[in-house]
Amino acid sequence: MTLDDVADELYGLDPGEFVEARTKHAKAAREGNDRALATAIGKLRKPTTVGWLVNLISRDLPEELEALLALGESLRDAQRHLSGADLRKLTTQRQQVVRSLAHKSGEIAASRGKSVGEDALRDVAQTLNAALADEETAELVRLGRVVTAASYSGFGPAGLAVVKGKSQQHAPKEPAEVPQTPKTKTPDVEAERARVKAELKEARAGVEKVRRRVKAETAQLEDARSKLSDLDRRIEELRADLEHAEQERQFAENTEKAAGVAVRESEEELREAERRVEEAEVSLDATSS
């Protein structure tokens, strides 16, 4: 097993499993009398949560990552040629794809039983942006062996902490240099400023658009609340009217029943009175005879 094989395995593990697996492989290398490999494995750094999330993207979403990195090449070409229109269009695409991939890395982590916060996802997006801005960084992200978050200042490599292959592990390290701004880089500087200004303008326009929408929706909310309040009040009034009408109906029904009884009694009395009149008339006729 080579260092590349070990690194590919280790940086695909959950950070909590990294140290134990690294120790196991280093021990196996020593038992195999490959002390150089054992030493190199022991120097592999445990990834942070952000590094692990970026490595998940490399392993689980390789096609989407390649599409993003291809977009980075287009962005760098637009910067070199100072194509403002292309730069703005590609910048919008970059923001959308980076946010999507960062969000998906959180979903992959959740599927593996690990919850990550918004800060970690923002650092994932920052690292992906660094890969877009610099070709060397982009290639390192493809390896899927990121240790920690990366950032890009606008000049040269992004300073991404990664684990390189075995041949690179033993290469002599060059002293770090402070990035310079040679005259030949002036167009890139201007392009970077143009990109940042375009992003700022777009962000401000987005804020204003959302602010207007919030204002309109707030007005709609207040209008709906007012109408709801009016309807609730009207319903209460109608309920009171209905209750009063039901009471009146009950009173009228009782009155109707009582009037029916009185009519029947009066009709009976009328018939009795008419009978007595007839009897009296018969008696009168008999007396006259």
PDB file of N, CA, C and O in Angstrom, residues 199-238:
ATOM      1  N   GLU A 199     -19.779  42.290  -7.984  1.00  0.00           N
ATOM      2  CA  GLU A 199     -20.452  41.530  -6.929  1.00  0.00           C
ATOM      3  C   GLU A 199     -21.124  42.460  -5.931  1.00  0.00           C
ATOM      4  O   GLU A 199     -22.246  42.207  -5.480  1.00  0.00           O
ATOM      5  N   LEU A 200     -20.426  43.551  -5.571  1.00  0.00           N
ATOM      6  CA  LEU A 200     -20.994  44.510  -4.621  1.00  0.00           C
ATOM      7  C   LEU A 200     -22.248  45.161  -5.190  1.00  0.00           C
ATOM      8  O   LEU A 200     -23.264  45.307  -4.494  1.00  0.00           O
ATOM      9  N   LYS A 201     -22.168  45.559  -6.467  1.00  0.00           N
ATOM     10  CA  LYS A 201     -23.331  46.175  -7.114  1.00  0.00           C
ATOM     11  C   LYS A 201     -24.493  45.197  -7.158  1.00  0.00           C
ATOM     12  O   LYS A 201     -25.646  45.563  -6.876  1.00  0.00           O
ATOM     13  N   GLU A 202     -24.182  43.952  -7.507  1.00  0.00           N
ATOM     14  CA  GLU A 202     -25.227  42.934  -7.573  1.00  0.00           C
ATOM     15  C   GLU A 202     -25.836  42.687  -6.198  1.00  0.00           C
ATOM     16  O   GLU A 202     -27.052  42.547  -6.054  1.00  0.00           O
ATOM     17  N   ALA A 203     -24.963  42.631  -5.175  1.00  0.00           N
ATOM     18  CA  ALA A 203     -25.454  42.393  -3.813  1.00  0.00           C
ATOM     19  C   ALA A 203     -26.351  43.532  -3.342  1.00  0.00           C
ATOM     20  O   ALA A 203     -27.403  43.314  -2.741  1.00  0.00           O
ATOM     21  N   ARG A 204     -25.928  44.793  -3.637  1.00  0.00           N
ATOM     22  CA  ARG A 204     -26.753  45.934  -3.234  1.00  0.00           C
ATOM     23  C   ARG A 204     -28.090  45.933  -3.958  1.00  0.00           C
ATOM     24  O   ARG A 204     -29.134  46.233  -3.367  1.00  0.00           O
ATOM     25  N   ALA A 205     -28.057  45.595  -5.258  1.00  0.00           N
ATOM     26  CA  ALA A 205     -29.306  45.526  -6.022  1.00  0.00           C
ATOM     27  C   ALA A 205     -30.206  44.437  -5.444  1.00  0.00           C
ATOM     28  O   ALA A 205     -31.426  44.602  -5.353  1.00  0.00           O
ATOM     29  N   GLY A 206     -29.585  43.328  -5.050  1.00  0.00           N
ATOM     30  CA  GLY A 206     -30.360  42.242  -4.454  1.00  0.00           C
ATOM     31  C   GLY A 206     -30.993  42.660  -3.142  1.00  0.00           C
ATOM     32  O   GLY A 206     -32.159  42.340  -2.875  1.00  0.00           O
ATOM     33  N   VAL A 207     -30.224  43.396  -2.325  1.00  0.00           N
ATOM     34  CA  VAL A 207     -30.766  43.877  -1.047  1.00  0.00           C
ATOM     35  C   VAL A 207     -31.941  44.813  -1.273  1.00  0.00           C
ATOM     36  O   VAL A 207     -32.978  44.717  -0.598  1.00  0.00           O
ATOM     37  N   GLU A 208     -31.790  45.724  -2.222  1.00  0.00           N
ATOM     38  CA  GLU A 208     -32.864  46.679  -2.502  1.00  0.00           C
ATOM     39  C   GLU A 208     -34.106  45.960  -3.025  1.00  0.00           C
ATOM     40  O   GLU A 208     -35.241  46.307  -2.660  1.00  0.00           O
ATOM     41  N   LYS A 209     -33.883  44.966  -3.882  1.00  0.00           N
ATOM     42  CA  LYS A 209     -35.004  44.206  -4.424  1.00  0.00           C
ATOM     43  C   LYS A 209     -35.755  43.481  -3.311  1.00  0.00           C
ATOM     44  O   LYS A 209     -36.988  43.508  -3.253  1.00  0.00           O
ATOM     45  N   VAL A 210     -35.002  42.849  -2.418  1.00  0.00           N
ATOM     46  CA  VAL A 210     -35.629  42.139  -1.307  1.00  0.00           C
ATOM     47  C   VAL A 210     -36.328  43.120  -0.369  1.00  0.00           C
ATOM     48  O   VAL A 210     -37.421  42.849   0.133  1.00  0.00           O
ATOM     49  N   ARG A 211     -35.696  44.300  -0.159  1.00  0.00           N
ATOM     50  CA  ARG A 211     -36.303  45.298   0.716  1.00  0.00           C
ATOM     51  C   ARG A 211     -37.658  45.755   0.164  1.00  0.00           C
ATOM     52  O   ARG A 211     -38.630  45.893   0.916  1.00  0.00           O
ATOM     53  N   ARG A 212     -37.714  45.987  -1.159  1.00  0.00           N
ATOM     54  CA  ARG A 212     -38.989  46.380  -1.772  1.00  0.00           C
ATOM     55  C   ARG A 212     -40.027  45.271  -1.645  1.00  0.00           C
ATOM     56  O   ARG A 212     -41.210  45.535  -1.389  1.00  0.00           O
ATOM     57  N   ARG A 213     -39.580  44.041  -1.840  1.00  0.00           N
ATOM     58  CA  ARG A 213     -40.516  42.928  -1.729  1.00  0.00           C
ATOM     59  C   ARG A 213     -41.040  42.791  -0.304  1.00  0.00           C
ATOM     60  O   ARG A 213     -42.234  42.539  -0.088  1.00  0.00           O
ATOM     61  N   VAL A 214     -40.142  42.954   0.658  1.00  0.00           N
ATOM     62  CA  VAL A 214     -40.561  42.873   2.063  1.00  0.00           C
ATOM     63  C   VAL A 214     -41.570  43.972   2.378  1.00  0.00           C
ATOM     64  O   VAL A 214     -42.572  43.742   3.065  1.00  0.00           O
ATOM     65  N   LYS A 215     -41.332  45.182   1.861  1.00  0.00           N
ATOM     66  CA  LYS A 215     -42.247  46.290   2.101  1.00  0.00           C
ATOM     67  C   LYS A 215     -43.619  46.005   1.505  1.00  0.00           C
ATOM     68  O   LYS A 215     -44.656  46.233   2.158  1.00  0.00           O
ATOM     69  N   ALA A 216     -43.631  45.486   0.261  1.00  0.00           N
ATOM     70  CA  ALA A 216     -44.906  45.184  -0.400  1.00  0.00           C
ATOM     71  C   ALA A 216     -45.635  44.060   0.329  1.00  0.00           C
ATOM     72  O   ALA A 216     -46.855  44.122   0.544  1.00  0.00           O
ATOM     73  N   GLU A 217     -44.889  43.043   0.719  1.00  0.00           N
ATOM     74  CA  GLU A 217     -45.517  41.914   1.406  1.00  0.00           C
ATOM     75  C   GLU A 217     -45.993  42.314   2.795  1.00  0.00           C
ATOM     76  O   GLU A 217     -47.007  41.800   3.281  1.00  0.00           O
ATOM     77  N   THR A 218     -45.268  43.230   3.446  1.00  0.00           N
ATOM     78  CA  THR A 218     -45.708  43.724   4.750  1.00  0.00           C
ATOM     79  C   THR A 218     -47.024  44.480   4.623  1.00  0.00           C
ATOM     80  O   THR A 218     -47.934  44.331   5.454  1.00  0.00           O
ATOM     81  N   ALA A 219     -47.138  45.296   3.545  1.00  0.00           N
ATOM     82  CA  ALA A 219     -48.391  46.023   3.302  1.00  0.00           C
ATOM     83  C   ALA A 219     -49.529  45.045   3.053  1.00  0.00           C
ATOM     84  O   ALA A 219     -50.655  45.236   3.549  1.00  0.00           O
ATOM     85  N   GLN A 220     -49.260  43.986   2.290  1.00  0.00           N
ATOM     86  CA  GLN A 220     -50.285  42.974   2.044  1.00  0.00           C
ATOM     87  C   GLN A 220     -50.685  42.278   3.335  1.00  0.00           C
ATOM     88  O   GLN A 220     -51.868  41.988   3.553  1.00  0.00           O
ATOM     89  N   LEU A 221     -49.698  42.025   4.187  1.00  0.00           N
ATOM     90  CA  LEU A 221     -49.984  41.383   5.457  1.00  0.00           C
ATOM     91  C   LEU A 221     -50.879  42.256   6.327  1.00  0.00           C
ATOM     92  O   LEU A 221     -51.853  41.777   6.918  1.00  0.00           O
ATOM     93  N   GLU A 222     -50.547  43.548   6.403  1.00  0.00           N
ATOM     94  CA  GLU A 222     -51.360  44.467   7.200  1.00  0.00           C
ATOM     95  C   GLU A 222     -52.774  44.570   6.653  1.00  0.00           C
ATOM     96  O   GLU A 222     -53.750  44.622   7.405  1.00  0.00           O
ATOM     97  N   ASP A 223     -52.902  44.604   5.312  1.00  0.00           N
ATOM     98  CA  ASP A 223     -54.216  44.670   4.683  1.00  0.00           C
ATOM     99  C   ASP A 223     -55.025  43.412   4.991  1.00  0.00           C
ATOM    100  O   ASP A 223     -56.220  43.488   5.306  1.00  0.00           O
ATOM    101  N   ALA A 224     -54.361  42.255   4.905  1.00  0.00           N
ATOM    102  CA  ALA A 224     -55.049  40.999   5.195  1.00  0.00           C
ATOM    103  C   ALA A 224     -55.477  40.937   6.657  1.00  0.00           C
ATOM    104  O   ALA A 224     -56.581  40.473   6.974  1.00  0.00           O
ATOM    105  N   ARG A 225     -54.616  41.419   7.555  1.00  0.00           N
ATOM    106  CA  ARG A 225     -54.972  41.434   8.971  1.00  0.00           C
ATOM    107  C   ARG A 225     -56.160  42.342   9.230  1.00  0.00           C
ATOM    108  O   ARG A 225     -57.046  42.012  10.027  1.00  0.00           O
ATOM    109  N   SER A 226     -56.191  43.514   8.553  1.00  0.00           N
ATOM    110  CA  SER A 226     -57.304  44.441   8.718  1.00  0.00           C
ATOM    111  C   SER A 226     -58.614  43.817   8.236  1.00  0.00           C
ATOM    112  O   SER A 226     -59.646  43.910   8.904  1.00  0.00           O
ATOM    113  N   LYS A 227     -58.539  43.165   7.064  1.00  0.00           N
ATOM    114  CA  LYS A 227     -59.747  42.522   6.529  1.00  0.00           C
ATOM    115  C   LYS A 227     -60.202  41.384   7.438  1.00  0.00           C
ATOM    116  O   LYS A 227     -61.403  41.209   7.662  1.00  0.00           O
ATOM    117  N   LEU A 228     -59.247  40.636   7.950  1.00  0.00           N
ATOM    118  CA  LEU A 228     -59.592  39.542   8.847  1.00  0.00           C
ATOM    119  C   LEU A 228     -60.254  40.068  10.108  1.00  0.00           C
ATOM    120  O   LEU A 228     -61.252  39.501  10.592  1.00  0.00           O
ATOM    121  N   SER A 229     -59.744  41.180  10.628  1.00  0.00           N
ATOM    122  CA  SER A 229     -60.340  41.772  11.816  1.00  0.00           C
ATOM    123  C   SER A 229     -61.762  42.247  11.539  1.00  0.00           C
ATOM    124  O   SER A 229     -62.673  42.028  12.351  1.00  0.00           O
ATOM    125  N   ASP A 230     -61.971  42.883  10.373  1.00  0.00           N
ATOM    126  CA  ASP A 230     -63.311  43.334   9.990  1.00  0.00           C
ATOM    127  C   ASP A 230     -64.271  42.161   9.865  1.00  0.00           C
ATOM    128  O   ASP A 230     -65.432  42.220  10.305  1.00  0.00           O
ATOM    129  N   LEU A 231     -63.814  41.094   9.247  1.00  0.00           N
ATOM    130  CA  LEU A 231     -64.666  39.916   9.064  1.00  0.00           C
ATOM    131  C   LEU A 231     -64.994  39.261  10.397  1.00  0.00           C
ATOM    132  O   LEU A 231     -66.136  38.817  10.619  1.00  0.00           O
ATOM    133  N   ASP A 232     -64.004  39.198  11.296  1.00  0.00           N
ATOM    134  CA  ASP A 232     -64.269  38.629  12.625  1.00  0.00           C
ATOM    135  C   ASP A 232     -65.325  39.448  13.361  1.00  0.00           C
ATOM    136  O   ASP A 232     -66.232  38.892  14.001  1.00  0.00           O
ATOM    137  N   ARG A 233     -65.201  40.785  13.243  1.00  0.00           N
ATOM    138  CA  ARG A 233     -66.183  41.649  13.890  1.00  0.00           C
ATOM    139  C   ARG A 233     -67.569  41.466  13.270  1.00  0.00           C
ATOM    140  O   ARG A 233     -68.578  41.408  13.975  1.00  0.00           O
ATOM    141  N   ARG A 234     -67.621  41.343  11.935  1.00  0.00           N
ATOM    142  CA  ARG A 234     -68.894  41.155  11.237  1.00  0.00           C
ATOM    143  C   ARG A 234     -69.526  39.826  11.605  1.00  0.00           C
ATOM    144  O   ARG A 234     -70.745  39.729  11.792  1.00  0.00           O
ATOM    145  N   ILE A 235     -68.669  38.782  11.746  1.00  0.00           N
ATOM    146  CA  ILE A 235     -69.174  37.467  12.134  1.00  0.00           C
ATOM    147  C   ILE A 235     -69.797  37.521  13.517  1.00  0.00           C
ATOM    148  O   ILE A 235     -70.867  36.943  13.763  1.00  0.00           O
ATOM    149  N   GLU A 236     -69.145  38.231  14.436  1.00  0.00           N
ATOM    150  CA  GLU A 236     -69.697  38.371  15.784  1.00  0.00           C
ATOM    151  C   GLU A 236     -71.043  39.085  15.750  1.00  0.00           C
ATOM    152  O   GLU A 236     -71.989  38.709  16.462  1.00  0.00           O
ATOM    153  N   GLU A 237     -71.128  40.128  14.909  1.00  0.00           N
ATOM    154  CA  GLU A 237     -72.395  40.847  14.777  1.00  0.00           C
ATOM    155  C   GLU A 237     -73.488  39.946  14.214  1.00  0.00           C
ATOM    156  O   GLU A 237     -74.634  39.953  14.689  1.00  0.00           O
ATOM    157  N   LEU A 238     -73.137  39.171  13.183  1.00  0.00           N
ATOM    158  CA  LEU A 238     -74.122  38.267  12.578  1.00  0.00           C
ATOM    159  C   LEU A 238     -74.539  37.177  13.553  1.00  0.00           C
ATOM    160  O   LEU A 238     -75.725  36.775  13.580  1.00  0.00           O
TER     161      LEU A 238
END
